[in-house]
mmCIF file of C-alpha atoms in Angstrom:
data_model
loop_
_atom_site.group_PDB
_atom_site.id
_atom_site.type_symbol
_atom_site.label_atom_id
_atom_site.label_comp_id
_atom_site.label_asym_id
_atom_site.label_seq_id
_atom_site.Cartn_x
_atom_site.Cartn_y
_atom_site.Cartn_z
ATOM 1 C CA MET A 128 5.532 9.232 -35.331
ATOM 2 C CA THR A 129 8.575 7.450 -34.010
ATOM 3 C CA SER A 130 12.234 7.360 -34.981
ATOM 4 C CA SER A 131 14.968 4.938 -34.519
ATOM 5 C CA THR A 132 18.573 6.781 -34.681
ATOM 6 C CA ILE A 133 18.640 10.116 -36.016
ATOM 7 C CA PRO A 134 21.263 11.415 -38.696
ATOM 8 C CA THR A 135 24.299 13.107 -37.686
ATOM 9 C CA ALA A 136 26.093 16.717 -38.359
ATOM 10 C CA ARG A 137 29.536 18.013 -37.720
ATOM 11 C CA LEU A 138 30.249 20.686 -35.188
ATOM 12 C CA GLY A 139 32.403 23.216 -37.226
ATOM 13 C CA GLU A 140 35.106 22.051 -39.528
ATOM 14 C CA ASN A 141 37.219 19.932 -37.243
ATOM 15 C CA GLY A 142 34.833 19.079 -34.509
ATOM 16 C CA PRO A 143 32.933 15.790 -33.759
ATOM 17 C CA GLU A 144 29.992 14.284 -35.635
ATOM 18 C CA VAL A 145 26.846 14.679 -33.358
ATOM 19 C CA GLY A 146 23.240 13.853 -33.672
ATOM 20 C CA VAL A 147 21.630 16.322 -35.936
ATOM 21 C CA GLN A 148 19.431 17.079 -32.831
ATOM 22 C CA GLY A 149 20.861 17.872 -29.456
ATOM 23 C CA LEU A 150 19.194 18.008 -26.121
ATOM 24 C CA GLY A 151 18.783 21.437 -23.963
ATOM 25 C CA CYS A 152 19.165 20.222 -20.383
ATOM 26 C CA MET A 153 18.633 23.585 -18.501
ATOM 27 C CA GLY A 154 15.137 22.892 -17.656
ATOM 28 C CA MET A 155 15.981 19.736 -15.720
ATOM 29 C CA SER A 156 17.021 21.699 -12.679
ATOM 30 C CA PHE A 157 16.252 25.549 -13.467
ATOM 31 C CA ALA A 158 13.961 28.030 -15.137
ATOM 32 C CA TYR A 159 10.877 26.023 -16.099
ATOM 33 C CA GLY A 160 9.115 25.505 -12.588
ATOM 34 C CA PRO A 161 8.809 22.361 -10.794
ATOM 35 C CA THR A 162 11.339 19.448 -11.730
ATOM 36 C CA ASP A 163 11.350 15.709 -11.645
ATOM 37 C CA ALA A 164 14.815 14.279 -11.374
ATOM 38 C CA GLU A 165 13.713 10.622 -12.051
ATOM 39 C CA ALA A 166 11.905 11.688 -15.407
ATOM 40 C CA SER A 167 14.916 13.799 -16.510
ATOM 41 C CA ARG A 168 17.535 10.810 -16.014
ATOM 42 C CA ALA A 169 15.054 8.594 -18.262
ATOM 43 C CA THR A 170 14.867 11.459 -20.699
ATOM 44 C CA LEU A 171 18.626 11.764 -21.065
ATOM 45 C CA GLU A 172 18.845 7.973 -21.446
ATOM 46 C CA ARG A 173 16.221 7.869 -24.102
ATOM 47 C CA ALA A 174 17.760 10.643 -25.975
ATOM 48 C CA LEU A 175 20.997 8.786 -26.111
ATOM 49 C CA GLU A 176 19.263 5.683 -27.581
ATOM 50 C CA LEU A 177 17.600 7.735 -30.136
ATOM 51 C CA GLY A 178 20.804 9.160 -31.564
ATOM 52 C CA VAL A 179 20.951 12.395 -29.438
ATOM 53 C CA THR A 180 24.792 12.946 -28.754
ATOM 54 C CA LEU A 181 25.191 16.728 -27.883
ATOM 55 C CA TYR A 182 23.965 17.715 -24.332
ATOM 56 C CA ASP A 183 23.876 21.259 -23.564
ATOM 57 C CA THR A 184 24.119 22.946 -20.049
ATOM 58 C CA ALA A 185 25.854 26.041 -18.535
ATOM 59 C CA ASP A 186 27.251 27.016 -14.947
ATOM 60 C CA ALA A 187 24.571 29.562 -14.760
ATOM 61 C CA TYR A 188 21.833 26.896 -14.708
ATOM 62 C CA GLY A 189 20.953 26.619 -11.407
ATOM 63 C CA ALA A 190 24.087 28.139 -10.088
ATOM 64 C CA GLY A 191 25.885 25.018 -11.172
ATOM 65 C CA GLU A 192 23.189 22.579 -10.063
ATOM 66 C CA ASN A 193 22.604 21.524 -13.592
ATOM 67 C CA GLU A 194 26.195 20.354 -14.327
ATOM 68 C CA LYS A 195 26.168 18.390 -11.129
ATOM 69 C CA PHE A 196 22.701 16.790 -11.816
ATOM 70 C CA LEU A 197 24.108 15.740 -15.501
ATOM 71 C CA SER A 198 27.225 14.573 -14.239
ATOM 72 C CA PRO A 199 26.582 10.661 -13.386
ATOM 73 C CA PHE A 200 24.828 10.464 -16.883
ATOM 74 C CA PHE A 201 28.187 11.889 -18.584
ATOM 75 C CA LYS A 202 30.388 9.688 -16.523
ATOM 76 C CA ALA A 203 28.412 6.707 -17.277
ATOM 77 C CA HIS A 204 28.440 7.476 -21.256
ATOM 78 C CA ARG A 205 31.470 9.601 -21.363
ATOM 79 C CA ASP A 206 32.750 8.156 -24.935
ATOM 80 C CA GLU A 207 29.170 8.405 -26.145
ATOM 81 C CA VAL A 208 28.355 12.048 -25.586
ATOM 82 C CA VAL A 209 29.595 15.460 -26.447
ATOM 83 C CA ILE A 210 29.392 17.736 -23.478
ATOM 84 C CA ALA A 211 28.618 21.411 -24.043
ATOM 85 C CA THR A 212 28.687 23.901 -21.118
ATOM 86 C CA LYS A 213 29.191 27.559 -20.886
ATOM 87 C CA PHE A 214 30.670 30.565 -18.868
ATOM 88 C CA ALA A 215 29.984 34.425 -18.668
ATOM 89 C CA LEU A 216 26.819 34.707 -16.349
ATOM 90 C CA ALA A 217 28.234 35.260 -13.092
ATOM 91 C CA ILE A 218 26.428 35.464 -9.610
ATOM 92 C CA PRO A 219 27.212 38.897 -7.622
ATOM 93 C CA PRO A 220 27.791 37.801 -3.934
ATOM 94 C CA GLU A 221 25.447 40.696 -2.870
ATOM 95 C CA ASP A 222 22.506 39.595 -4.732
ATOM 96 C CA PRO A 223 22.429 35.764 -5.642
ATOM 97 C CA SER A 224 19.046 36.353 -7.641
ATOM 98 C CA ARG A 225 20.981 38.334 -10.314
ATOM 99 C CA ARG A 226 23.477 37.550 -13.163
ATOM 100 C CA ILE A 227 26.201 39.821 -14.313
ATOM 101 C CA ILE A 228 27.980 39.244 -17.454
ATOM 102 C CA ARG A 229 31.939 38.621 -17.201
ATOM 103 C CA ASN A 230 34.188 37.848 -20.088
ATOM 104 C CA ASP A 231 37.636 38.537 -18.241
ATOM 105 C CA ALA A 232 40.392 36.207 -18.005
ATOM 106 C CA PRO A 233 40.392 35.696 -14.344
ATOM 107 C CA TYR A 234 36.605 34.902 -14.313
ATOM 108 C CA ILE A 235 36.940 32.338 -17.336
ATOM 109 C CA ARG A 236 39.757 30.378 -15.552
ATOM 110 C CA GLN A 237 37.723 30.274 -12.383
ATOM 111 C CA ALA A 238 34.664 29.081 -14.457
ATOM 112 C CA VAL A 239 36.276 26.360 -16.249
ATOM 113 C CA GLU A 240 37.673 24.900 -13.460
ATOM 114 C CA ALA A 241 34.480 25.063 -11.517
ATOM 115 C CA SER A 242 32.568 23.440 -14.371
ATOM 116 C CA LEU A 243 35.288 20.627 -14.770
ATOM 117 C CA ARG A 244 34.779 19.775 -10.898
ATOM 118 C CA ARG A 245 30.994 19.826 -11.096
ATOM 119 C CA LEU A 246 30.838 17.858 -14.144
ATOM 120 C CA ASP A 247 33.597 15.456 -13.012
ATOM 121 C CA VAL A 248 35.415 15.374 -16.254
ATOM 122 C CA ASP A 249 38.877 15.879 -17.367
ATOM 123 C CA VAL A 250 37.956 18.190 -20.526
ATOM 124 C CA ILE A 251 34.993 19.883 -21.718
ATOM 125 C CA ASP A 252 33.925 19.012 -25.569
ATOM 126 C CA LEU A 253 32.401 22.352 -26.475
ATOM 127 C CA TYR A 254 32.857 25.418 -24.295
ATOM 128 C CA TYR A 255 30.881 28.507 -25.012
ATOM 129 C CA MET A 256 30.938 31.996 -24.097
ATOM 130 C CA HIS A 257 27.321 32.427 -22.891
ATOM 131 C CA ARG A 258 27.022 36.198 -23.338
ATOM 132 C CA ARG A 259 29.082 38.910 -24.579
ATOM 133 C CA ASP A 260 30.510 41.680 -22.264
ATOM 134 C CA VAL A 261 30.998 44.465 -24.733
ATOM 135 C CA ASP A 262 33.748 46.039 -22.551
ATOM 136 C CA VAL A 263 36.126 43.413 -22.951
ATOM 137 C CA PRO A 264 37.381 42.898 -26.495
ATOM 138 C CA ILE A 265 36.227 39.680 -27.774
ATOM 139 C CA GLU A 266 39.699 38.815 -29.171
ATOM 140 C CA ASP A 267 40.948 38.950 -25.508
ATOM 141 C CA THR A 268 38.117 36.567 -24.270
ATOM 142 C CA VAL A 269 38.768 34.023 -27.021
ATOM 143 C CA GLY A 270 42.353 34.274 -26.581
ATOM 144 C CA VAL A 271 41.955 32.780 -23.020
ATOM 145 C CA MET A 272 39.406 30.232 -24.244
ATOM 146 C CA ALA A 273 42.177 29.319 -27.020
ATOM 147 C CA ASP A 274 44.663 28.658 -24.218
ATOM 148 C CA LEU A 275 42.364 26.448 -22.515
ATOM 149 C CA VAL A 276 42.260 24.235 -25.654
ATOM 150 C CA ARG A 277 45.982 24.370 -25.804
ATOM 151 C CA GLU A 278 46.078 23.305 -21.995
ATOM 152 C CA GLY A 279 43.731 20.468 -22.645
ATOM 153 C CA LYS A 280 40.819 21.559 -20.709
ATOM 154 C CA VAL A 281 38.570 22.313 -23.678
ATOM 155 C CA LYS A 282 38.155 20.735 -26.992
ATOM 156 C CA GLN A 283 36.168 22.977 -29.109
ATOM 157 C CA LEU A 284 35.135 26.664 -28.685
ATOM 158 C CA GLY A 285 31.579 28.164 -29.027
ATOM 159 C CA LEU A 286 29.946 31.612 -28.724
ATOM 160 C CA SER A 287 26.435 32.363 -27.780
ATOM 161 C CA GLU A 288 24.430 35.433 -28.952
ATOM 162 C CA VAL A 289 27.085 37.166 -30.906
ATOM 163 C CA THR A 290 26.848 39.422 -33.708
ATOM 164 C CA ALA A 291 28.453 38.552 -37.202
ATOM 165 C CA ALA A 292 31.108 41.077 -36.755
ATOM 166 C CA GLU A 293 31.940 39.480 -33.172
ATOM 167 C CA LEU A 294 32.100 35.965 -34.604
ATOM 168 C CA ARG A 295 34.423 37.008 -37.325
ATOM 169 C CA ALA A 296 36.710 38.683 -34.764
ATOM 170 C CA ALA A 297 36.668 35.630 -32.565
ATOM 171 C CA HIS A 298 37.226 33.065 -35.498
ATOM 172 C CA GLY A 299 40.234 35.408 -36.329
ATOM 173 C CA VAL A 300 41.710 34.414 -33.025
ATOM 174 C CA HIS A 301 40.915 30.731 -32.894
ATOM 175 C CA PRO A 302 38.396 28.582 -34.846
ATOM 176 C CA ILE A 303 34.859 28.668 -33.640
ATOM 177 C CA ALA A 304 33.091 25.337 -33.933
ATOM 178 C CA ALA A 305 29.387 26.530 -33.030
ATOM 179 C CA VAL A 306 27.308 29.720 -32.534
ATOM 180 C CA GLN A 307 24.328 29.385 -30.203
ATOM 181 C CA SER A 308 21.409 31.617 -30.674
ATOM 182 C CA GLU A 309 17.753 31.719 -30.550
ATOM 183 C CA TRP A 310 16.205 30.387 -33.784
ATOM 184 C CA SER A 311 12.644 29.346 -34.345
ATOM 185 C CA LEU A 312 9.556 30.045 -36.457
ATOM 186 C CA PHE A 313 9.206 33.029 -33.657
ATOM 187 C CA SER A 314 12.810 34.135 -33.861
ATOM 188 C CA ARG A 315 14.679 34.799 -36.896
ATOM 189 C CA ASP A 316 16.853 37.708 -36.555
ATOM 190 C CA ILE A 317 20.180 35.783 -36.770
ATOM 191 C CA GLU A 318 19.315 34.984 -40.545
ATOM 192 C CA ALA A 319 20.159 38.684 -41.572
ATOM 193 C CA HIS A 320 24.087 38.573 -40.494
ATOM 194 C CA VAL A 321 24.888 35.792 -38.172
ATOM 195 C CA VAL A 322 23.906 32.966 -40.230
ATOM 196 C CA PRO A 323 25.692 34.072 -43.666
ATOM 197 C CA ALA A 324 28.972 34.850 -41.273
ATOM 198 C CA ALA A 325 28.574 31.325 -39.760
ATOM 199 C CA ARG A 326 28.268 29.626 -43.273
ATOM 200 C CA GLU A 327 31.235 31.588 -44.522
ATOM 201 C CA LEU A 328 33.644 30.577 -41.747
ATOM 202 C CA GLY A 329 32.529 26.959 -41.282
ATOM 203 C CA VAL A 330 30.822 27.336 -38.137
ATOM 204 C CA SER A 331 27.780 25.167 -37.135
ATOM 205 C CA LEU A 332 24.448 26.805 -35.836
ATOM 206 C CA VAL A 333 23.130 25.504 -32.606
ATOM 207 C CA PRO A 334 19.455 26.880 -32.271
ATOM 208 C CA TYR A 335 18.285 27.029 -28.590
ATOM 209 C CA SER A 336 14.425 27.576 -27.819
ATOM 210 C CA PRO A 337 13.567 25.934 -31.428
ATOM 211 C CA LEU A 338 10.134 25.553 -29.996
ATOM 212 C CA GLY A 339 9.662 29.174 -28.824
ATOM 213 C CA ARG A 340 10.171 27.910 -25.080
ATOM 214 C CA GLY A 341 7.191 25.747 -25.582
ATOM 215 C CA PHE A 342 4.795 28.325 -26.924
ATOM 216 C CA LEU A 343 5.020 26.875 -30.479
ATOM 217 C CA THR A 344 3.809 23.439 -29.100
ATOM 218 C CA GLY A 345 0.767 25.091 -27.784
ATOM 219 C CA SER A 346 1.764 23.939 -24.022
ATOM 220 C CA PHE A 347 0.674 27.242 -22.698
ATOM 221 C CA ALA A 348 -1.063 30.450 -23.991
ATOM 222 C CA ASP A 349 0.054 32.909 -21.410
ATOM 223 C CA ALA A 350 2.727 32.733 -19.186
ATOM 224 C CA ALA A 351 1.352 34.879 -16.550
ATOM 225 C CA THR A 352 -1.668 32.774 -15.937
ATOM 226 C CA ASP A 353 -0.591 29.229 -17.247
ATOM 227 C CA LEU A 354 2.741 28.875 -15.637
ATOM 228 C CA THR A 355 4.149 28.799 -12.126
ATOM 229 C CA ALA A 356 5.515 31.910 -10.363
ATOM 230 C CA ASP A 357 9.254 30.607 -10.465
ATOM 231 C CA ASP A 358 8.974 30.199 -14.320
ATOM 232 C CA PHE A 359 11.440 32.201 -16.239
ATOM 233 C CA ARG A 360 8.871 32.642 -19.258
ATOM 234 C CA ARG A 361 6.984 35.036 -17.211
ATOM 235 C CA GLN A 362 9.756 37.580 -17.627
ATOM 236 C CA GLN A 363 9.528 37.433 -21.458
ATOM 237 C CA PRO A 364 7.438 40.023 -23.280
ATOM 238 C CA ARG A 365 6.059 37.822 -25.968
ATOM 239 C CA PHE A 366 4.569 35.307 -23.773
ATOM 240 C CA THR A 367 2.233 37.283 -21.658
ATOM 241 C CA GLY A 368 -0.831 39.662 -21.959
ATOM 242 C CA GLU A 369 -1.644 40.931 -25.217
ATOM 243 C CA ASN A 370 1.369 40.009 -26.657
ATOM 244 C CA ALA A 371 0.717 36.272 -25.991
ATOM 245 C CA ALA A 372 -2.776 36.642 -27.246
ATOM 246 C CA ALA A 373 -1.714 37.978 -30.676
ATOM 247 C CA ASN A 374 1.213 35.412 -30.939
ATOM 248 C CA ALA A 375 -1.244 32.325 -30.048
ATOM 249 C CA ALA A 376 -3.243 33.439 -33.262
ATOM 250 C CA LEU A 377 -0.047 32.959 -35.416
ATOM 251 C CA LEU A 378 -0.023 29.379 -34.764
ATOM 252 C CA GLU A 379 -2.881 28.301 -36.981
ATOM 253 C CA PRO A 380 -0.617 27.755 -40.222
ATOM 254 C CA VAL A 381 1.755 25.470 -37.872
ATOM 255 C CA ARG A 382 -1.296 23.491 -36.678
ATOM 256 C CA ALA A 383 -2.644 23.218 -40.386
ATOM 257 C CA VAL A 384 0.832 21.637 -41.378
ATOM 258 C CA ALA A 385 0.942 19.336 -38.596
ATOM 259 C CA GLU A 386 -2.522 18.046 -39.364
ATOM 260 C CA ALA A 387 -1.218 17.395 -43.013
ATOM 261 C CA HIS A 388 1.820 15.420 -41.584
ATOM 262 C CA ASP A 389 -0.088 13.642 -38.820
ATOM 263 C CA ALA A 390 2.355 15.364 -36.553
ATOM 264 C CA SER A 391 2.251 17.678 -33.742
ATOM 265 C CA PRO A 392 2.757 21.402 -34.256
ATOM 266 C CA GLY A 393 5.995 21.080 -32.094
ATOM 267 C CA GLN A 394 7.433 18.470 -34.504
ATOM 268 C CA ILE A 395 6.533 20.963 -37.397
ATOM 269 C CA ALA A 396 8.214 23.766 -35.475
ATOM 270 C CA LEU A 397 11.374 21.751 -35.222
ATOM 271 C CA ALA A 398 11.288 20.251 -38.736
ATOM 272 C CA TRP A 399 11.396 24.076 -39.780
ATOM 273 C CA VAL A 400 14.422 24.600 -37.774
ATOM 274 C CA GLN A 401 16.182 21.157 -38.965
ATOM 275 C CA GLN A 402 15.319 22.360 -42.657
ATOM 276 C CA ARG A 403 17.285 25.722 -42.376
ATOM 277 C CA SER A 404 20.550 23.351 -42.706
ATOM 278 C CA ALA A 405 19.334 23.082 -46.520
ATOM 279 C CA VAL A 406 17.864 26.518 -46.898
ATOM 280 C CA HIS A 407 21.177 28.294 -45.694
ATOM 281 C CA GLY A 408 23.902 25.568 -46.566
ATOM 282 C CA LEU A 409 25.291 24.875 -43.033
ATOM 283 C CA PRO A 410 25.099 22.388 -40.197
ATOM 284 C CA VAL A 411 22.151 23.288 -38.047
ATOM 285 C CA ILE A 412 21.746 21.348 -34.713
ATOM 286 C CA PRO A 413 18.880 22.492 -32.583
ATOM 287 C CA ILE A 414 18.849 21.684 -28.883
ATOM 288 C CA PRO A 415 15.021 21.642 -27.950
ATOM 289 C CA GLY A 416 14.774 21.082 -24.051
ATOM 290 C CA THR A 417 12.446 18.583 -22.297
ATOM 291 C CA ARG A 418 12.218 16.532 -19.020
ATOM 292 C CA LYS A 419 9.996 13.701 -20.488
ATOM 293 C CA PRO A 420 11.236 10.815 -22.477
ATOM 294 C CA GLY A 421 7.921 10.680 -24.478
ATOM 295 C CA ARG A 422 8.688 14.310 -25.647
ATOM 296 C CA VAL A 423 12.167 13.486 -26.654
ATOM 297 C CA GLU A 424 10.832 10.658 -28.681
ATOM 298 C CA GLU A 425 8.543 13.167 -30.401
ATOM 299 C CA ASN A 426 11.159 15.673 -31.005
ATOM 300 C CA THR A 427 13.725 13.473 -32.585
ATOM 301 C CA ALA A 428 10.947 12.083 -34.796
ATOM 302 C CA ALA A 429 10.783 15.553 -36.429
ATOM 303 C CA THR A 430 14.157 15.021 -37.980
ATOM 304 C CA ALA A 431 12.357 12.799 -40.581
ATOM 305 C CA ILE A 432 9.864 15.180 -41.569
ATOM 306 C CA VAL A 433 10.390 17.238 -44.870
ATOM 307 C CA LEU A 434 8.295 20.375 -45.290
ATOM 308 C CA SER A 435 7.129 21.021 -48.936
ATOM 309 C CA ASP A 436 8.041 24.603 -50.577
ATOM 310 C CA GLU A 437 4.415 25.149 -50.248
ATOM 311 C CA GLU A 438 4.342 24.605 -46.584
ATOM 312 C CA LEU A 439 7.500 26.525 -46.049
ATOM 313 C CA ASP A 440 5.633 29.392 -47.955
ATOM 314 C CA LEU A 441 2.767 29.101 -45.413
ATOM 315 C CA LEU A 442 5.128 29.221 -42.348
ATOM 316 C CA GLU A 443 7.402 31.997 -43.884
ATOM 317 C CA PRO A 444 5.150 35.095 -42.742
ATOM 318 C CA ILE A 445 4.917 34.170 -38.960
ATOM 319 C CA SER A 446 8.166 35.790 -37.421
ATOM 320 C CA ALA A 447 7.483 39.072 -38.805
ATOM 321 C CA LYS A 448 4.152 39.349 -37.041
ATOM 322 C CA VAL A 449 5.510 37.983 -33.813
ATOM 323 C CA ALA A 450 4.688 40.767 -30.873
ATOM 324 C CA GLY A 451 7.305 41.451 -28.277
ATOM 325 C CA ASP A 452 10.932 40.930 -28.035
ATOM 326 C CA ARG A 453 12.679 37.798 -27.031
ATOM 327 C CA TYR A 454 14.122 39.390 -23.967
ATOM 328 C CA ALA A 455 12.900 42.191 -21.863
ATOM 329 C CA ASP A 456 16.403 43.691 -22.330
ATOM 330 C CA MET A 457 17.711 42.844 -25.855
ATOM 331 C CA ARG A 458 20.999 44.188 -25.213
ATOM 332 C CA PHE A 459 22.199 40.794 -24.120
ATOM 333 C CA ALA A 460 21.244 39.202 -27.453
ATOM 334 C CA SER A 461 22.881 39.385 -30.710
ATOM 335 C CA ALA A 462 20.155 41.476 -32.225
ATOM 336 C CA GLY A 463 20.286 44.200 -29.801
ATOM 337 C CA ARG A 464 23.938 44.889 -31.089
ATOM 338 C CA GLU A 465 23.669 44.223 -34.910
#
């Protein structure tokens, strides 16, 4: 199954039109084992050819290395791409292996300047608060972010892993264009409160890990045995041991629907996420990550797949049966605070 150019959707009420599927770039230099710079650069170019225009990174990915890696591609295609990056996961000097959440004004100002330098751009198109520090009022954090818009350093504001109440409070300070949260056949907690709030406020949803970090594609069955020691997924409860075995058994309906469409399981998982836009009545722009041109072709082709009501019913029960949390510590995800 191939695709030429994917449809578009708008980021927020006044943001740019972007391809209805974006590209998560974290794995090109961080978190998912060995990287291949040449293949990643080819993936970026192929994604743009297919109509992918939203490219997602963060200052925490490889301690800034991901932003640096993407910079030449962004510079070559500045008028064609929408750059999204994030702040909030700081590296404590005493332990470079750790991340701490910071939403305070001095840190935000330091972070945006550092991202602008690494990206080598004058303005960031979409700037996210990566994680929420509950000790800092979100109105204060978004107030500083709004100042960055007024100063011309940032165009649109986004939030990641926030609750509905936090989104409403933030939107009251400055319009929020996008909320980025995990959303997939395995992770649907945001549908209870966050998605209705986003629809009400005119905020787009940007699902990360729409392929369940690769588990929904069948690319691995148990992170502890199938993935390299430096792979982030080995730390996530649902991907190892008994949880992984139980969750692997949930993929049979996905494979059955895929066979009916002459598609891959990953394409069905992505089509399901893309179809949340029609189900919930708001723009949904998932950002599956990949480092392979062939995989981005497969992923974008999923935008043309429409699942029937019967197929959606078949897939509906999966998330309620998933074993294990999204993170070892759910306090850093919206569902842990709702």
